[in-house]
Structure formats: C-alpha cells, structure tokens
Amino acid sequence: MIKIGNIELPDHPLLLAPMEDVSDPPFRRLCKKHGADLMYSEFISSEGLIRDAMKSKMKLDIFDYERPVGIQIFGGDEEAMAQSARIVETVQPDLVDINFGCPVKKVVSKGAGAGVLKDIDLMIRLTKAVVNSTHLPVTVKTRLGWDEDSINIDEVAERLQDVGVQALTIHARTRAQMYKGHSDWTHIERIKNNPRIQIPIFGNGDIDSPQKALEYKETFGLDGMMIGRAAIGYPWIFDEIKHFFNTGEILPPTTIKDRLDAAKNHLIWSMEWKGERLGIVEMRRHYTNYFKGIHGFKPHRLQLVTTDDPIELLALFDKIADEYKDYVIE
C-alpha cells in the first residue's frame, strides 16, 4: 500500500494527470469510474485564485465521489503560493500539488511551472511556503530539468523531500523536449533507488497501453504511474492496465456503444457543471478523441460539433448508436 500523508492508495496506483482544459470534474468522473486511483484538478494560477478570477475559482470544484483528489497550483511568488494554498485548503481536497513541470510559454515566461527548473533555490522556497501554509499533504509534479545539459532532478528530489513534500511525480522529459521525443524513465528509477528518498515516486510520460505500463512497472520499480494524454477520449486505459497487471490478459476492445455512452455522459455532466451552453461548446474538443478510428464517423462528428440544442444533441447520440449497432471497432 502506498501512503501520501493519511491517503492510502493501492499497490502501484494509477494517477490521472492534471491537464489544462481537460481534467475538469466531468472528465475526472469518467476516469474515476474506469479505475483512476488518484486525480488532480487542472492546474490553477495562484495569482488567479487571489484575484478571485472566475475560471480559477471554478477549478476548485471537487466532489466526494472523486476522492482522493488533489488540487494543483502554480506560480512564481512565495506569498501568492502560500496564500493560494490556504484558499485551496478551504475546499478540503485530499492534497495540494505544486506544478513545476508545465512547459508552455505563457506559464514559463512568468517564472512558474517548468520555468522554476532554472532556479532550484526558488523552487524550494516556493515549496516551503506552501508546506508551511497548509495542513494538507503537499506533493510536487516536475520534469527532469530545463534541458539535456541541466538535468537536476537528483538534487531537486532530495531537497523537495527535505522541505516536507510527501510524494513526487516526475515527467521523464526536460522542458526543452516539451511533449516530443521519448521520455527517459531511467532518471526516475535512479531517484527511486536513492537510499535517501523515502517518499513515493511516480513516473509520467508515454504510458499509452497496458503492455507498456507493465513493462515500465517491472523495469523501473516505481511506486506508481501517472497517465495523461492516453486517457483523453479513452478513460478505459485505467481499467485495461489494471486488468493486465492482474491477469496478463488484454480486455476486449471498447465498443461503439461504450464510446457513445461515455461521450454522452461526459456531455451531460459538462452541461450540469458548466451550464448548457458552455458545456456543449467545451465538449466539442473531445469528440475527435472519443471516436478516433471509427470508419465513416466524420459526418456524425460534424453534427456533434455544430448542434446547439441539448435535446437534439442527446437525440443525436441515440440515432448514431442505432446506426452503428452492428459496427465492430478493430
């Protein structure tokens, strides 16, 4: 059993990555239903929380059926990070996670996310400010370093543990790689094998199949793994990996009905949480992923992304289900 503070997780837990504009409550609900053991909110700007920015505050919504669930914050100012952690604590998540890994320019240019990889002392000060401002367990997600010539994760892991971080997730790429090239989990394996490291170490990067998940589990010996992009439009990845871990067998492929039911639930829950209009519009980005590889689906996807009336949209799902009732996904 893996423990983060008082949170108990199963052996080799599967974590859902915090992904901007993806990891909202409706999506998390689907992933929880299909086997995710620990989930995180989309990352939230500490400055946005303090300004009471509507979008940032909305990201604080969590629900009991999601637990355990963490809220992830980012920022480059110690006082703002401390203050935002205190705000986060008021909604009673199970933990607070700090993002030191986001590589996108708009975050890095503010000295936050992966931008902090250039200044380990600042990273430690920001982390300490959060740890000292909350009673919740504090965890961190980061990358190997800024680029290939400045991989500093060994020092980072030890110093984060020393200031009170209770688990560490490492995306096995540098900031310079963004999401390209191959992740290199040998660096994370080295952290896990460091006798000084006592906290759980989770790996992230390139887990996109049960076979690869088992290979990485057996090869690198980490405490668990975080899955991000492979779960977008495919929440079944968690069930499939767990089944393969336990039995060595691959679950049968999802059916068109499985995918339609998941997308329909995702839409319904999005409308309930965001309101009808916003729920419908923001759901449109997900349809391509749900129905990837289904022959002749393009006209139906066009209808899904252009229909504005919720009753017509839900009826459209039923119509598509009837049309594809004999279709087998290969």
Short mmCIF file of C-alpha atoms in Angstrom, two decimals:
data_model
loop_
_atom_site.label_atom_id
_atom_site.label_comp_id
_atom_site.label_asym_id
_atom_site.label_seq_id
_atom_site.Cartn_x
_atom_site.Cartn_y
_atom_site.Cartn_z
CA MET A 1 0.00 0.00 0.00
CA ILE A 2 1.24 3.49 -0.91
CA LYS A 3 0.68 6.36 1.54
CA ILE A 4 0.72 10.11 0.95
CA GLY A 5 0.14 11.63 4.35
CA ASN A 6 -3.06 9.94 5.53
CA ILE A 7 -4.10 8.99 1.99
CA GLU A 8 -3.90 5.27 1.36
CA LEU A 9 -3.55 4.12 -2.25
CA PRO A 10 -3.43 0.58 -3.65
CA ASP A 11 -0.19 -1.06 -4.68
CA HIS A 12 1.20 0.66 -7.79
CA PRO A 13 -1.63 3.20 -8.14
CA LEU A 14 -2.62 4.82 -11.43
CA LEU A 15 -2.83 8.61 -11.28
CA LEU A 16 -4.70 10.86 -13.69
CA ALA A 17 -2.51 13.78 -14.77
CA PRO A 18 -3.69 17.35 -14.27
CA MET A 19 -4.27 18.62 -17.81
CA GLU A 20 -5.30 22.13 -18.77
CA ASP A 21 -8.81 22.27 -20.28
CA VAL A 22 -9.15 18.51 -19.85
CA SER A 23 -9.01 17.38 -16.21
CA ASP A 24 -12.24 19.02 -15.08
CA PRO A 25 -14.85 17.30 -12.84
CA PRO A 26 -16.81 15.64 -15.71
CA PHE A 27 -13.66 14.12 -17.19
CA ARG A 28 -12.34 13.11 -13.78
CA ARG A 29 -15.67 11.42 -13.04
CA LEU A 30 -15.27 9.21 -16.11
CA CYS A 31 -11.68 8.34 -15.23
CA LYS A 32 -12.62 7.52 -11.65
CA LYS A 33 -15.39 5.25 -12.94
CA HIS A 34 -12.83 3.43 -15.05
CA GLY A 35 -10.17 2.90 -12.43
CA ALA A 36 -8.08 6.02 -11.74
CA ASP A 37 -6.79 5.83 -8.16
CA LEU A 38 -5.78 9.46 -7.59
CA MET A 39 -6.73 12.50 -9.63
CA TYR A 40 -5.84 16.18 -9.76
CA SER A 41 -7.59 19.34 -10.83
CA GLU A 42 -6.45 21.32 -13.82
CA PHE A 43 -3.57 23.49 -12.71
CA ILE A 44 -4.66 26.74 -11.09
CA SER A 45 -2.80 30.05 -11.11
CA SER A 46 -2.00 31.24 -7.60
CA GLU A 47 -2.40 34.84 -8.73
CA GLY A 48 -5.74 33.99 -10.35
CA LEU A 49 -7.03 32.49 -7.12
CA ILE A 50 -6.01 35.53 -5.12
CA ARG A 51 -7.67 37.87 -7.65
CA ASP A 52 -10.81 35.71 -7.35
CA ALA A 53 -10.64 35.06 -11.09
CA MET A 54 -13.82 33.17 -12.01
CA LYS A 55 -12.11 30.48 -14.09
CA SER A 56 -9.55 29.80 -11.36
CA LYS A 57 -12.20 29.58 -8.63
CA MET A 58 -14.31 27.22 -10.73
CA LYS A 59 -11.36 24.83 -10.94
CA LEU A 60 -11.59 24.39 -7.16
CA ASP A 61 -14.79 22.36 -7.52
CA ILE A 62 -14.31 18.82 -6.27
CA PHE A 63 -16.84 16.12 -5.38
CA ASP A 64 -16.80 13.33 -2.83
CA TYR A 65 -17.06 10.58 -5.47
CA GLU A 66 -13.68 11.71 -6.86
CA ARG A 67 -11.68 11.17 -3.68
CA PRO A 68 -8.84 11.01 -3.20
CA VAL A 69 -8.34 14.13 -5.29
CA GLY A 70 -5.73 16.87 -5.23
CA ILE A 71 -5.78 20.47 -6.35
CA GLN A 72 -2.75 21.63 -8.29
CA ILE A 73 -1.44 25.20 -8.13
CA PHE A 74 1.36 27.03 -9.89
CA GLY A 75 3.09 30.36 -9.53
CA GLY A 76 6.42 32.08 -9.03
CA ASP A 77 5.81 34.20 -5.94
CA GLU A 78 6.19 32.76 -2.44
CA GLU A 79 3.46 34.79 -0.74
CA ALA A 80 1.00 34.21 -3.58
CA MET A 81 1.65 30.46 -3.45
CA ALA A 82 1.21 30.39 0.33
CA GLN A 83 -1.99 32.40 0.14
CA SER A 84 -3.42 30.27 -2.67
CA ALA A 85 -2.65 27.09 -0.68
CA ARG A 86 -4.69 28.49 2.19
CA ILE A 87 -7.57 29.19 -0.22
CA VAL A 88 -7.29 25.67 -1.61
CA GLU A 89 -7.46 24.23 1.91
CA THR A 90 -10.93 25.74 2.42
CA VAL A 91 -12.49 23.38 -0.16
CA GLN A 92 -10.94 20.36 1.60
CA PRO A 93 -9.15 18.42 -1.10
CA ASP A 94 -7.07 15.45 -0.03
CA LEU A 95 -3.80 17.10 -1.00
CA VAL A 96 -2.19 20.15 -2.62
CA ASP A 97 0.06 19.58 -5.61
CA ILE A 98 2.56 22.10 -6.98
CA ASN A 99 3.21 22.28 -10.72
CA PHE A 100 6.88 22.73 -11.55
CA GLY A 101 6.56 20.96 -14.88
CA CYS A 102 4.23 22.81 -17.26
CA PRO A 103 6.39 23.70 -20.29
CA VAL A 104 4.07 26.15 -22.10
CA LYS A 105 5.50 29.58 -22.81
CA LYS A 106 2.73 31.61 -21.12
CA VAL A 107 3.45 29.84 -17.81
CA VAL A 108 7.24 29.60 -18.10
CA SER A 109 7.56 33.29 -19.04
CA LYS A 110 6.03 34.18 -15.66
CA GLY A 111 8.71 32.22 -13.85
CA ALA A 112 6.29 29.43 -12.98
CA GLY A 113 5.74 25.81 -13.98
CA ALA A 114 8.85 24.44 -15.68
CA GLY A 115 10.32 27.94 -15.60
CA VAL A 116 11.29 27.26 -12.00
CA LEU A 117 13.61 24.44 -13.16
CA LYS A 118 16.20 27.13 -13.86
CA ASP A 119 16.26 28.18 -10.20
CA ILE A 120 16.19 25.30 -7.73
CA ASP A 121 16.54 27.62 -4.75
CA LEU A 122 13.36 29.42 -5.81
CA MET A 123 11.61 26.07 -6.30
CA ILE A 124 12.46 25.10 -2.75
CA ARG A 125 11.35 28.46 -1.33
CA LEU A 126 8.03 28.24 -3.18
CA THR A 127 7.50 24.68 -1.96
CA LYS A 128 8.38 25.54 1.62
CA ALA A 129 5.92 28.44 1.53
CA VAL A 130 3.13 26.06 0.52
CA VAL A 131 4.09 23.35 3.02
CA ASN A 132 4.15 25.89 5.84
CA SER A 133 0.75 27.34 4.93
CA THR A 134 -1.40 24.18 4.89
CA HIS A 135 -2.15 21.11 6.98
CA LEU A 136 -2.79 19.10 3.82
CA PRO A 137 -0.15 16.81 2.32
CA VAL A 138 1.87 18.67 -0.31
CA THR A 139 3.11 16.88 -3.44
CA VAL A 140 5.02 18.09 -6.49
CA LYS A 141 4.98 17.33 -10.20
CA THR A 142 8.07 18.34 -12.13
CA ARG A 143 10.38 17.43 -15.02
CA LEU A 144 13.95 16.14 -15.27
CA GLY A 145 15.38 19.62 -15.78
CA TRP A 146 15.34 22.55 -18.17
CA ASP A 147 17.25 20.79 -20.95
CA GLU A 148 19.56 17.84 -21.55
CA ASP A 149 22.55 19.79 -20.20
CA SER A 150 20.84 20.75 -16.94
CA ILE A 151 19.09 17.63 -15.65
CA ASN A 152 18.93 18.35 -11.94
CA ILE A 153 16.20 16.00 -10.72
CA ASP A 154 18.53 14.22 -8.25
CA GLU A 155 19.15 17.39 -6.26
CA VAL A 156 15.55 18.53 -6.70
CA ALA A 157 14.08 15.29 -5.31
CA GLU A 158 16.23 15.32 -2.18
CA ARG A 159 15.63 18.99 -1.44
CA LEU A 160 11.87 18.74 -2.02
CA GLN A 161 11.67 15.81 0.38
CA ASP A 162 13.74 17.76 2.93
CA VAL A 163 11.24 20.65 2.99
CA GLY A 164 8.24 18.36 3.52
CA VAL A 165 6.96 17.18 0.13
CA GLN A 166 5.18 13.86 0.66
CA ALA A 167 5.23 12.46 -2.90
CA LEU A 168 6.89 13.37 -6.17
CA THR A 169 5.72 12.80 -9.74
CA ILE A 170 8.37 13.17 -12.42
CA HIS A 171 7.58 13.65 -16.10
CA ALA A 172 10.57 11.97 -17.70
CA ARG A 173 11.28 14.75 -20.19
CA THR A 174 13.06 18.09 -19.96
CA ARG A 175 11.29 21.36 -20.56
CA ALA A 176 13.14 21.71 -23.86
CA GLN A 177 11.53 18.47 -25.07
CA MET A 178 8.02 19.77 -24.36
CA TYR A 179 5.96 16.64 -25.21
CA LYS A 180 8.21 15.45 -28.05
CA GLY A 181 10.79 12.71 -28.27
CA HIS A 182 10.96 9.79 -25.87
CA SER A 183 10.69 10.08 -22.12
CA ASP A 184 13.64 8.64 -20.19
CA TRP A 185 12.48 6.85 -17.05
CA THR A 186 15.99 5.75 -16.10
CA HIS A 187 16.37 9.12 -14.34
CA ILE A 188 13.25 8.44 -12.27
CA GLU A 189 14.49 4.93 -11.50
CA ARG A 190 17.69 6.47 -10.12
CA ILE A 191 15.66 8.74 -7.83
CA LYS A 192 13.61 5.79 -6.57
CA ASN A 193 16.80 3.84 -5.83
CA ASN A 194 18.40 6.72 -3.92
CA PRO A 195 18.52 5.47 -0.29
CA ARG A 196 17.83 9.00 0.94
CA ILE A 197 14.46 9.11 -0.81
CA GLN A 198 11.64 7.79 1.38
CA ILE A 199 8.59 9.39 -0.28
CA PRO A 200 6.54 7.75 -3.07
CA ILE A 201 7.96 8.37 -6.55
CA PHE A 202 5.59 8.28 -9.52
CA GLY A 203 6.57 8.24 -13.19
CA ASN A 204 4.87 10.08 -16.04
CA GLY A 205 5.40 10.07 -19.79
CA ASP A 206 4.49 7.82 -22.74
CA ILE A 207 2.27 5.31 -20.91
CA ASP A 208 -0.29 4.55 -23.62
CA SER A 209 -1.03 0.82 -23.36
CA PRO A 210 -1.33 -1.96 -20.78
CA GLN A 211 1.74 -3.67 -22.22
CA LYS A 212 3.90 -0.59 -21.86
CA ALA A 213 2.54 0.06 -18.37
CA LEU A 214 3.57 -3.43 -17.24
CA GLU A 215 6.96 -3.13 -18.92
CA TYR A 216 7.65 0.17 -17.14
CA LYS A 217 6.32 -1.16 -13.83
CA GLU A 218 8.65 -4.15 -13.94
CA THR A 219 11.65 -2.32 -15.40
CA PHE A 220 11.78 0.80 -13.26
CA GLY A 221 10.24 -0.31 -9.96
CA LEU A 222 8.49 2.96 -9.14
CA ASP A 223 5.63 3.37 -6.68
CA GLY A 224 3.04 4.09 -9.39
CA MET A 225 2.49 5.90 -12.65
CA MET A 226 0.61 8.95 -13.90
CA ILE A 227 -1.31 8.84 -17.16
CA GLY A 228 -2.26 11.94 -19.12
CA ARG A 229 -2.79 12.17 -22.86
CA ALA A 230 -3.60 8.46 -23.28
CA ALA A 231 -6.73 8.96 -21.15
CA ILE A 232 -8.15 11.79 -23.27
CA GLY A 233 -11.17 10.31 -25.00
CA TYR A 234 -10.17 6.91 -23.62
CA PRO A 235 -10.81 6.66 -19.83
CA TRP A 236 -10.81 2.85 -20.17
CA ILE A 237 -6.98 2.92 -20.16
CA PHE A 238 -7.01 2.63 -16.35
CA ASP A 239 -9.24 -0.47 -16.32
CA GLU A 240 -7.22 -2.03 -19.10
CA ILE A 241 -3.89 -1.52 -17.32
CA LYS A 242 -5.17 -2.86 -14.01
CA HIS A 243 -6.69 -5.91 -15.69
CA PHE A 244 -3.42 -6.61 -17.48
CA PHE A 245 -1.42 -6.21 -14.25
CA ASN A 246 -3.70 -8.72 -12.51
CA THR A 247 -4.27 -11.30 -15.23
CA GLY A 248 -1.79 -10.76 -18.05
CA GLU A 249 -4.77 -10.55 -20.40
CA ILE A 250 -5.95 -7.70 -22.61
CA LEU A 251 -9.56 -6.65 -22.11
CA PRO A 252 -11.79 -6.80 -25.20
CA PRO A 253 -11.77 -3.55 -27.19
CA THR A 254 -14.31 -0.89 -26.35
CA THR A 255 -17.47 -0.95 -28.45
CA ILE A 256 -19.05 1.95 -30.27
CA LYS A 257 -21.75 1.85 -27.58
CA ASP A 258 -19.10 2.19 -24.87
CA ARG A 259 -17.71 5.26 -26.57
CA LEU A 260 -21.08 6.83 -27.27
CA ASP A 261 -22.22 6.24 -23.67
CA ALA A 262 -19.00 7.75 -22.28
CA ALA A 263 -19.17 10.80 -24.56
CA LYS A 264 -22.86 11.28 -23.79
CA ASN A 265 -22.25 11.11 -20.03
CA HIS A 266 -19.30 13.47 -20.41
CA LEU A 267 -21.58 15.92 -22.23
CA ILE A 268 -24.40 15.63 -19.66
CA TRP A 269 -22.03 16.12 -16.73
CA SER A 270 -20.36 19.05 -18.51
CA MET A 271 -23.72 20.76 -19.02
CA GLU A 272 -24.64 20.15 -15.38
CA TRP A 273 -21.35 21.62 -14.13
CA LYS A 274 -20.70 24.42 -16.63
CA GLY A 275 -24.21 25.26 -17.77
CA GLU A 276 -25.80 24.10 -21.01
CA ARG A 277 -24.16 26.47 -23.46
CA LEU A 278 -20.60 26.30 -22.15
CA GLY A 279 -20.90 22.56 -21.52
CA ILE A 280 -21.92 21.93 -25.12
CA VAL A 281 -19.22 24.17 -26.63
CA GLU A 282 -16.34 22.93 -24.49
CA MET A 283 -17.30 19.29 -25.03
CA ARG A 284 -16.73 19.67 -28.77
CA ARG A 285 -12.96 19.34 -28.43
CA HIS A 286 -13.38 15.82 -27.04
CA TYR A 287 -15.37 14.15 -29.83
CA THR A 288 -12.39 13.54 -32.11
CA ASN A 289 -10.67 11.53 -29.38
CA TYR A 290 -13.75 9.51 -28.41
CA PHE A 291 -14.46 8.45 -31.98
CA LYS A 292 -10.94 8.14 -33.36
CA GLY A 293 -10.55 5.28 -35.83
CA ILE A 294 -14.27 4.73 -36.45
CA HIS A 295 -14.87 4.39 -40.18
CA GLY A 296 -17.23 6.93 -41.71
CA PHE A 297 -17.77 8.87 -38.50
CA LYS A 298 -16.74 12.31 -39.80
CA PRO A 299 -20.28 13.45 -40.81
CA HIS A 300 -21.57 12.48 -37.36
CA ARG A 301 -18.75 14.34 -35.64
CA LEU A 302 -19.62 17.40 -37.72
CA GLN A 303 -23.19 17.17 -36.46
CA LEU A 304 -21.99 16.80 -32.87
CA VAL A 305 -19.86 19.93 -33.06
CA THR A 306 -22.49 22.07 -34.78
CA THR A 307 -25.66 21.12 -32.88
CA ASP A 308 -26.50 23.69 -30.20
CA ASP A 309 -29.76 22.39 -28.77
CA PRO A 310 -29.16 19.94 -25.88
CA ILE A 311 -32.27 17.85 -26.59
CA GLU A 312 -31.30 17.49 -30.27
CA LEU A 313 -27.73 16.68 -29.26
CA LEU A 314 -28.73 13.89 -26.88
CA ALA A 315 -31.12 12.50 -29.51
CA LEU A 316 -28.26 12.53 -31.99
CA PHE A 317 -26.26 10.19 -29.75
CA ASP A 318 -29.17 7.74 -29.76
CA LYS A 319 -29.51 8.00 -33.54
CA ILE A 320 -25.78 7.32 -34.04
CA ALA A 321 -25.93 4.38 -31.62
CA ASP A 322 -28.74 2.82 -33.65
CA GLU A 323 -26.90 3.36 -36.93
CA TYR A 324 -23.69 1.79 -35.58
CA LYS A 325 -25.26 -1.02 -33.53
CA ASP A 326 -23.55 -3.71 -35.63
CA TYR A 327 -20.22 -1.89 -36.02
CA VAL A 328 -17.13 -3.59 -34.61
CA ILE A 329 -14.09 -1.46 -33.72
CA GLU A 330 -10.93 -3.09 -34.99
#
